[in-house]
Short mmCIF file of C-alpha atoms in Angstrom, two decimals:
data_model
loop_
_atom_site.label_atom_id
_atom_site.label_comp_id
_atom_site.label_asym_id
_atom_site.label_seq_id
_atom_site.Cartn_x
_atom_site.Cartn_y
_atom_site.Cartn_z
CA UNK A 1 142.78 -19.80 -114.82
CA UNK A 2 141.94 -21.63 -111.40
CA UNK A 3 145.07 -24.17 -110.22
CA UNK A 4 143.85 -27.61 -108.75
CA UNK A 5 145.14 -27.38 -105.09
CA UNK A 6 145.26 -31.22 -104.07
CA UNK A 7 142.06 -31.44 -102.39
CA UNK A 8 139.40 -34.33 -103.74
CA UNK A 9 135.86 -33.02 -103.73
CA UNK A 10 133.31 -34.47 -101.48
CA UNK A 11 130.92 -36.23 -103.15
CA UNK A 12 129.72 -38.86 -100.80
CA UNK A 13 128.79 -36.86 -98.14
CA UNK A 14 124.72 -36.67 -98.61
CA UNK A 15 122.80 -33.34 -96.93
CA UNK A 16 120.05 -35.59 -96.21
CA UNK A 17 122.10 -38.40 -94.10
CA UNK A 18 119.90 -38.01 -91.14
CA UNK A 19 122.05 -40.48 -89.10
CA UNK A 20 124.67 -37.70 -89.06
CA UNK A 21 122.95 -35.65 -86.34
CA UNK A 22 121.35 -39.13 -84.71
CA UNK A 23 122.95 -39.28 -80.86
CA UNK A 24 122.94 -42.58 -81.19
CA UNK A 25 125.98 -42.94 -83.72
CA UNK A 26 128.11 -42.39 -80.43
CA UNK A 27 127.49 -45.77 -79.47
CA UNK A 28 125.15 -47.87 -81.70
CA UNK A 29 125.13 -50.97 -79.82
CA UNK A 30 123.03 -49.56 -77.16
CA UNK A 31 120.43 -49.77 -79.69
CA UNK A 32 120.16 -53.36 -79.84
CA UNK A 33 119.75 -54.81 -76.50
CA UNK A 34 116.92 -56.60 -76.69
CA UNK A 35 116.62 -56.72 -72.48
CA UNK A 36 113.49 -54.77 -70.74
CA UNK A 37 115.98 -52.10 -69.55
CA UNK A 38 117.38 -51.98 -72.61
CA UNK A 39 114.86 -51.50 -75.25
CA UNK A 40 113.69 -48.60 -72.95
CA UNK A 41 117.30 -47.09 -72.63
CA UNK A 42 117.34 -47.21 -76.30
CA UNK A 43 113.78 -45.54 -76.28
CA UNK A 44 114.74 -42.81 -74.06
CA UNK A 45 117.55 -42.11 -76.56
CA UNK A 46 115.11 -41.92 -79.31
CA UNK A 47 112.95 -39.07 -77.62
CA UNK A 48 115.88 -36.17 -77.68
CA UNK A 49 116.86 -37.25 -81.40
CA UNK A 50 116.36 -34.10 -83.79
CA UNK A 51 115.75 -37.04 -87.00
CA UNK A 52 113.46 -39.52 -84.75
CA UNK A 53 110.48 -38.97 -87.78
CA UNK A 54 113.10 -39.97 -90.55
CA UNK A 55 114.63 -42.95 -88.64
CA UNK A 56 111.23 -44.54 -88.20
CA UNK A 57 110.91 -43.98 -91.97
CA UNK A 58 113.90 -45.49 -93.07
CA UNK A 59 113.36 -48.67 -90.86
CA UNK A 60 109.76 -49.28 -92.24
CA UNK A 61 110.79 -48.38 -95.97
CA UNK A 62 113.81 -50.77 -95.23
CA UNK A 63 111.98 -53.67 -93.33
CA UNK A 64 114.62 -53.56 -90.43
CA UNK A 65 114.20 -56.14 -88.05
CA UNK A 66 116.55 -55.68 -85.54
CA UNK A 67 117.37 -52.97 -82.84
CA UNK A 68 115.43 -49.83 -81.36
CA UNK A 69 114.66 -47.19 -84.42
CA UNK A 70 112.48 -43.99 -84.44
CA UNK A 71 111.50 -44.78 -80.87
CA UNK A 72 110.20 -48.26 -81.80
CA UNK A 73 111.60 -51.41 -80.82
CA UNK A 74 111.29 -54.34 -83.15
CA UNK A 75 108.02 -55.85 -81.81
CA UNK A 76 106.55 -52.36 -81.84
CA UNK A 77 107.42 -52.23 -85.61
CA UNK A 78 105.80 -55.66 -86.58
CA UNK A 79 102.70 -54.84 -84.78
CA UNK A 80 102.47 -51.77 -86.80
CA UNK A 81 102.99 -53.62 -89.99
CA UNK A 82 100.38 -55.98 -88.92
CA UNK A 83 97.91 -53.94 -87.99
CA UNK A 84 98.28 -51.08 -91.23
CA UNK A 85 96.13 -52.33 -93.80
CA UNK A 86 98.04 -49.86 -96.31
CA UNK A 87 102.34 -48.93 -96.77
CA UNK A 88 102.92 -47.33 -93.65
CA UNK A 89 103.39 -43.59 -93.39
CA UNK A 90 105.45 -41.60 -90.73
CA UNK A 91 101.86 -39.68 -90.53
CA UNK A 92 101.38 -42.82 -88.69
CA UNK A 93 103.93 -42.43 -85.66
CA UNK A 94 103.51 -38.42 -85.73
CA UNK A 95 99.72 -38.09 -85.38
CA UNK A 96 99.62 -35.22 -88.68
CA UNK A 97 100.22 -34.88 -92.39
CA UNK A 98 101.25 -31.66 -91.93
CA UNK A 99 104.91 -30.61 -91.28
CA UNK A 100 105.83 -30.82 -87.55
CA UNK A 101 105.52 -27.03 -86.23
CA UNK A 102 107.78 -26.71 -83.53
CA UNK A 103 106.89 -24.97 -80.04
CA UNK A 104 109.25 -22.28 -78.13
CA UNK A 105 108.30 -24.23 -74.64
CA UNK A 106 106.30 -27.13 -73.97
CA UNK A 107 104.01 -24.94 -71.56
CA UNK A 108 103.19 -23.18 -75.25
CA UNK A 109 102.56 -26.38 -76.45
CA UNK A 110 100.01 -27.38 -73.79
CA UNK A 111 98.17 -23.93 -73.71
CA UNK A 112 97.47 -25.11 -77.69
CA UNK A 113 96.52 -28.07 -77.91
CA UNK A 114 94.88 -29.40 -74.64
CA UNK A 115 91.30 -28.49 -74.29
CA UNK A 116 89.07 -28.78 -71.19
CA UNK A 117 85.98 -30.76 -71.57
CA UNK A 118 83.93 -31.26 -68.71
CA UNK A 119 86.14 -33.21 -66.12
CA UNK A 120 88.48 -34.05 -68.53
CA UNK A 121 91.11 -32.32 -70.83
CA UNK A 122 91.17 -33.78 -74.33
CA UNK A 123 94.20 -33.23 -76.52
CA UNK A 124 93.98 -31.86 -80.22
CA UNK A 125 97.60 -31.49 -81.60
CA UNK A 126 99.82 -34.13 -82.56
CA UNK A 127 100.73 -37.00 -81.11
CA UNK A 128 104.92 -36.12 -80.94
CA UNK A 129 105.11 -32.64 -79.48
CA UNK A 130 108.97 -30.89 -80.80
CA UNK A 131 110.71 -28.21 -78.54
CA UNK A 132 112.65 -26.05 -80.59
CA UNK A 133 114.86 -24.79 -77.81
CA UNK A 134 116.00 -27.81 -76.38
CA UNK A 135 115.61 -30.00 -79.44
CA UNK A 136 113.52 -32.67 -77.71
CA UNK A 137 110.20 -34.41 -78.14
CA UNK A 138 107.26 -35.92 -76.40
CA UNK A 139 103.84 -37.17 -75.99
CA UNK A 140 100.89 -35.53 -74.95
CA UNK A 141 100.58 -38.01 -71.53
CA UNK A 142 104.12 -37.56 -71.00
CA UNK A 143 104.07 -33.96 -71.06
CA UNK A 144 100.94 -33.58 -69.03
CA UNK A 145 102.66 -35.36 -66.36
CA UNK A 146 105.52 -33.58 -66.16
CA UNK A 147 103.80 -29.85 -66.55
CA UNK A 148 101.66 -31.48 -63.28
CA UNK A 149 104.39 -33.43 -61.32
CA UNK A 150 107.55 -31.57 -62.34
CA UNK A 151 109.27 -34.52 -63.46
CA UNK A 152 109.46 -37.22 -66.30
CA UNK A 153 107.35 -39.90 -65.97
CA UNK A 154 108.84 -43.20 -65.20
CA UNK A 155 107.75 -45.45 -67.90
CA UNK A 156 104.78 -45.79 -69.93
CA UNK A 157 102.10 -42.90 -69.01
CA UNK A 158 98.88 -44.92 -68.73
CA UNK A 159 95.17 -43.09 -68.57
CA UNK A 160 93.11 -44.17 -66.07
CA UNK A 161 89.86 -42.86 -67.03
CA UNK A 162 87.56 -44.27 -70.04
CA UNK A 163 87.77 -40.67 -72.31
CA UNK A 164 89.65 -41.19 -75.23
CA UNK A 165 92.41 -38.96 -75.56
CA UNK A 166 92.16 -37.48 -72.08
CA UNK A 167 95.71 -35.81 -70.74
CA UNK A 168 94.04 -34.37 -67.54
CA UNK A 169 97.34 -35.15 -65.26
CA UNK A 170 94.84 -36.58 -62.51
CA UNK A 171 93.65 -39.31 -64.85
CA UNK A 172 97.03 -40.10 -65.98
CA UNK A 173 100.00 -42.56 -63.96
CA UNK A 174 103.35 -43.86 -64.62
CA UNK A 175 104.89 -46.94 -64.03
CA UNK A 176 105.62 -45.94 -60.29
CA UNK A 177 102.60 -44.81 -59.26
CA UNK A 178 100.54 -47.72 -60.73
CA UNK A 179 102.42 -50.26 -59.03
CA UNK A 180 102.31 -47.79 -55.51
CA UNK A 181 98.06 -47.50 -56.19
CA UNK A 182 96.79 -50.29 -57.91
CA UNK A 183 93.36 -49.79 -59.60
CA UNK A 184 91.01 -52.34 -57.85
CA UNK A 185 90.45 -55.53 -60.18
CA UNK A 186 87.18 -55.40 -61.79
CA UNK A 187 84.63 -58.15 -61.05
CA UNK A 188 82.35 -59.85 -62.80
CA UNK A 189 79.37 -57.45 -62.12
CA UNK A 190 81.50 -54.67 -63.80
CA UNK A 191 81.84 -56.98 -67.09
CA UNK A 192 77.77 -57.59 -66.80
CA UNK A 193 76.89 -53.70 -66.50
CA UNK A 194 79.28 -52.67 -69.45
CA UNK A 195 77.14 -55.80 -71.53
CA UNK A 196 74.35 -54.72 -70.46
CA UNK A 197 74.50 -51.26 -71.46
CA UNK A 198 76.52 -51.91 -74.71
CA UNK A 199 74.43 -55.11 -76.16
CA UNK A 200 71.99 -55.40 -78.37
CA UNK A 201 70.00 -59.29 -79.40
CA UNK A 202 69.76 -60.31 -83.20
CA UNK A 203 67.74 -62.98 -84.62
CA UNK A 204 69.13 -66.33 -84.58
CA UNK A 205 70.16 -65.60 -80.82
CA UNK A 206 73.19 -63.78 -81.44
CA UNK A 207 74.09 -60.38 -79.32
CA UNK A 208 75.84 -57.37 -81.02
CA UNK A 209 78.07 -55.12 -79.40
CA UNK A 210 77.45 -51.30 -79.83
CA UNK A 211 79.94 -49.65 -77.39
CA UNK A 212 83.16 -48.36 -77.94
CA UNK A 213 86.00 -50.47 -80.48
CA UNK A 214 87.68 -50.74 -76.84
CA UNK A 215 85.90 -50.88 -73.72
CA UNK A 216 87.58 -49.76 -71.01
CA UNK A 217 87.56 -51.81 -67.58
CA UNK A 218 89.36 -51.59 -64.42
CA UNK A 219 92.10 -48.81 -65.85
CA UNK A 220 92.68 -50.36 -69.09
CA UNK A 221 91.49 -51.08 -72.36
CA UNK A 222 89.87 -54.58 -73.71
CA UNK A 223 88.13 -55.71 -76.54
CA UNK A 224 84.36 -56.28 -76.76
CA UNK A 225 84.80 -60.69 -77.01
CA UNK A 226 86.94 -60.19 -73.34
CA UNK A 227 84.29 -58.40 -71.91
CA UNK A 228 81.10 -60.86 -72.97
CA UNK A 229 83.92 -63.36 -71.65
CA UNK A 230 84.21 -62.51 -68.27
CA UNK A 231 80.43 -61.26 -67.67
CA UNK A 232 79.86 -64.94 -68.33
CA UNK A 233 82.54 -67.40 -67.55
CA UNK A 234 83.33 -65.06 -64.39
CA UNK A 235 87.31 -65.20 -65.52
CA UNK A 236 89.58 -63.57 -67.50
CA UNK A 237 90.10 -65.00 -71.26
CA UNK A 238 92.95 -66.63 -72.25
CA UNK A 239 94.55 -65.38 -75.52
CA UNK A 240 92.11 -64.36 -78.79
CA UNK A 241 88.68 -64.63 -77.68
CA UNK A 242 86.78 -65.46 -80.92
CA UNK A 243 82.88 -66.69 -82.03
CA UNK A 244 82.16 -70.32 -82.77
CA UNK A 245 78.97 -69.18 -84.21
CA UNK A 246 80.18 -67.71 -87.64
CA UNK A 247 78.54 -64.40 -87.24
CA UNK A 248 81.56 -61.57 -87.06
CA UNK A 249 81.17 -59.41 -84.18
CA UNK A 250 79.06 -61.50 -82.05
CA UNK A 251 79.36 -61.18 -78.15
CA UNK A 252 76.67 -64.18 -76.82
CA UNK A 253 78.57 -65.54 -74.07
CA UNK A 254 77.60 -69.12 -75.33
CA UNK A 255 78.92 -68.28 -78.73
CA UNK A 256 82.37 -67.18 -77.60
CA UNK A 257 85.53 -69.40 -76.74
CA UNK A 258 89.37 -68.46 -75.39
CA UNK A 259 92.61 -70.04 -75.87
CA UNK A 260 91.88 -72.58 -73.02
CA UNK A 261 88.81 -73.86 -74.64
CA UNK A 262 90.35 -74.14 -78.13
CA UNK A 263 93.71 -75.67 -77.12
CA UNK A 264 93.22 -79.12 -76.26
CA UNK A 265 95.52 -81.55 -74.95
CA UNK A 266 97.89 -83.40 -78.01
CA UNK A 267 97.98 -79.86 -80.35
CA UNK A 268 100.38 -77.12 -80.63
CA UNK A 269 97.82 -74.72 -79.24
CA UNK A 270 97.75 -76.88 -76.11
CA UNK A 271 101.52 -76.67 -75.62
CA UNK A 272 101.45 -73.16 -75.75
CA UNK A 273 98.85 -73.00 -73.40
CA UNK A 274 100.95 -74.72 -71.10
CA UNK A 275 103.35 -72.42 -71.31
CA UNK A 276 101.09 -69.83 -70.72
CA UNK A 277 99.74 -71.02 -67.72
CA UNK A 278 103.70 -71.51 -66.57
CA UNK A 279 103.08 -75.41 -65.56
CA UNK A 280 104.41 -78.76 -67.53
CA UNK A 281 103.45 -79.66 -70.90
CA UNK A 282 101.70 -82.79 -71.03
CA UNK A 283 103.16 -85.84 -73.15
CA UNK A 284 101.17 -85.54 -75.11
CA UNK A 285 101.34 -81.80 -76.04
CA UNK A 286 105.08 -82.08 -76.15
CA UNK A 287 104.83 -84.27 -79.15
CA UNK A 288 102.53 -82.65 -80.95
CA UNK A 289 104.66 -79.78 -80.57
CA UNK A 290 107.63 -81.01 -82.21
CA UNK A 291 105.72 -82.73 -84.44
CA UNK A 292 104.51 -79.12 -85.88
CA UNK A 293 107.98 -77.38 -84.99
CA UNK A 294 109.05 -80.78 -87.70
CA UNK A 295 106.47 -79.60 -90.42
CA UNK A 296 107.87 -75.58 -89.62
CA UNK A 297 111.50 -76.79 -90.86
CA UNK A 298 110.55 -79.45 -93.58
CA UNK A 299 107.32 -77.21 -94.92
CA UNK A 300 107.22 -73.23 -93.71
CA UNK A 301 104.40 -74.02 -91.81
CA UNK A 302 102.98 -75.70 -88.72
CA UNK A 303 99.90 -76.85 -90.32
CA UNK A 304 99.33 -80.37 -91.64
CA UNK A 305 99.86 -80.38 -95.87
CA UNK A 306 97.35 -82.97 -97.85
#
């Protein structure tokens, strides 16, 4: 016959609460400072959490809105949401549908995954590499950088070269070393070349575009309207660049308008434009702007109701 001895069973503790190994439980607050230095504190938190995958989960599942979770801050998450056209999986953030195969070194890892192809080195694994031994995680750029520099990167790890998925550590730069070298602005013979080349006419005088989804210019990426846009007006687009001409897709530089051209003087778009450009809003944009900012409170929306 077994005595009761006092003690009350523990039934609330759950196996699966992932937040009991998270290092942030220490000090949760860190995780919601919405500053520059903060969201990338919180970040660098994120990257030597054993649950990261299941965090990220949770907060999409959940719809959280606030704070730094699975390595993504809140804007990070609604652009995510707004760009999925299906319920978000964590296959999103990891890169795999299979289960997350951990690697005795990161050295192992790169000797793997990262595959030479003529001058560059294009990666094949996932897109959050796990150490088992020291229970931290990383991305490909990040860990080509530090296998070539012997150090972390500071900041984002931006490639420098056009080839998709390239980690060669010489096309690859940090934070630091982009603002220390620059890349030299492109001009507007660089936009016309990359038209050129990527263009092709359709009746009714419209141009398609046939290069890559996103062009890359001047170390970065851009979208195919930005790129018609600047081989023509000879400046960068403000905002959305989108055609006037009805036809989806089309690049003719006469069918194409920005945020300046759109926003007018006396609408909402105009104020914002303003704003953009850092000088005064006109009288006229300031009271079309509360005017809509009115309609927001009274209606749920900025538009004008019939």
């Amino acid at each position: 016959m077994s005595h009761y001895a006092g003690a009350v069973p523990d039934t609330l503790t759950r196996p699966t609460d992932w937040l009991a190994t998270a290092p942030c439980k220490t000090d949760p607050d860190v995780m919601f400072d919405t500053s520059t230095a903060g969201v990338e504190k919180a970040k660098s938190i994120c990257r030597t959490c054993p649950v990261i995958d299941r965090c990220l989960q949770w907060a999409l599942d959940t719809g959280e809105e606030h704070g730094v979770w699975g390595g993504l801050s809140e804007q990070d998450r609604r652009t995510l949401k707004r760009n999925a056209g299906r319920p978000i999986s964590i296959d999103e953030f990891t890169g795999t549908h299979e289960p997350r195969r951990p690697v005795a070194s990161f050295e192992e890892s790169w000797d793997l995954y990262a595959k030479p192809d003529g001058e560059h080195i294009l990666w094949t694994g996932p897109k959050v590499i796990y150490q088992s031994q020291s229970k931290t995680q990383t991305t490909p750029n990040r860990l080509s950088f530090y296998l070539d520099r012997g150090h972390w990167p500071e900041g984002d790890t931006k490639r420098m070269c056009p080839a998709e998925g390239c980690v060669h550590p010489k096309h690859l730069a940090d934070r630091a070393e982009r603002a220390a070298n620059p890349p030299a602005p492109p001009t507007q013979d660089d936009y016309r070349a990359l038209l050129d080349k990527h263009t092709e006419a359709l009746p009714g005088g419209h141009v398609r575009w046939t290069g890559p989804a996103k062009p890359f210019v001047g170390g970065r990426e851009t979208t195919p309207g930005k790129v018609a846009f600047f081989a023509g007006r000879g400046r960068p687009a403000v905002g959305a660049v989108r055609a006037t001409c009805g036809v989806s897709g089309c690049v003719e530089v006469s069918h194409l308008s920005d945020q300046e051209d759109r926003g007018a003087c006396g609408t909402r778009v105009g104020y914002l434009l303003h704003r953009r450009l850092r000088e005064p809003a006109c009288s006229a944009c300031r009271v079309a702007n509360t005017a809509a900012n009115n309609r927001l409170r009274r209606t749920g929306t900025t538009r004008v109701t019939t």
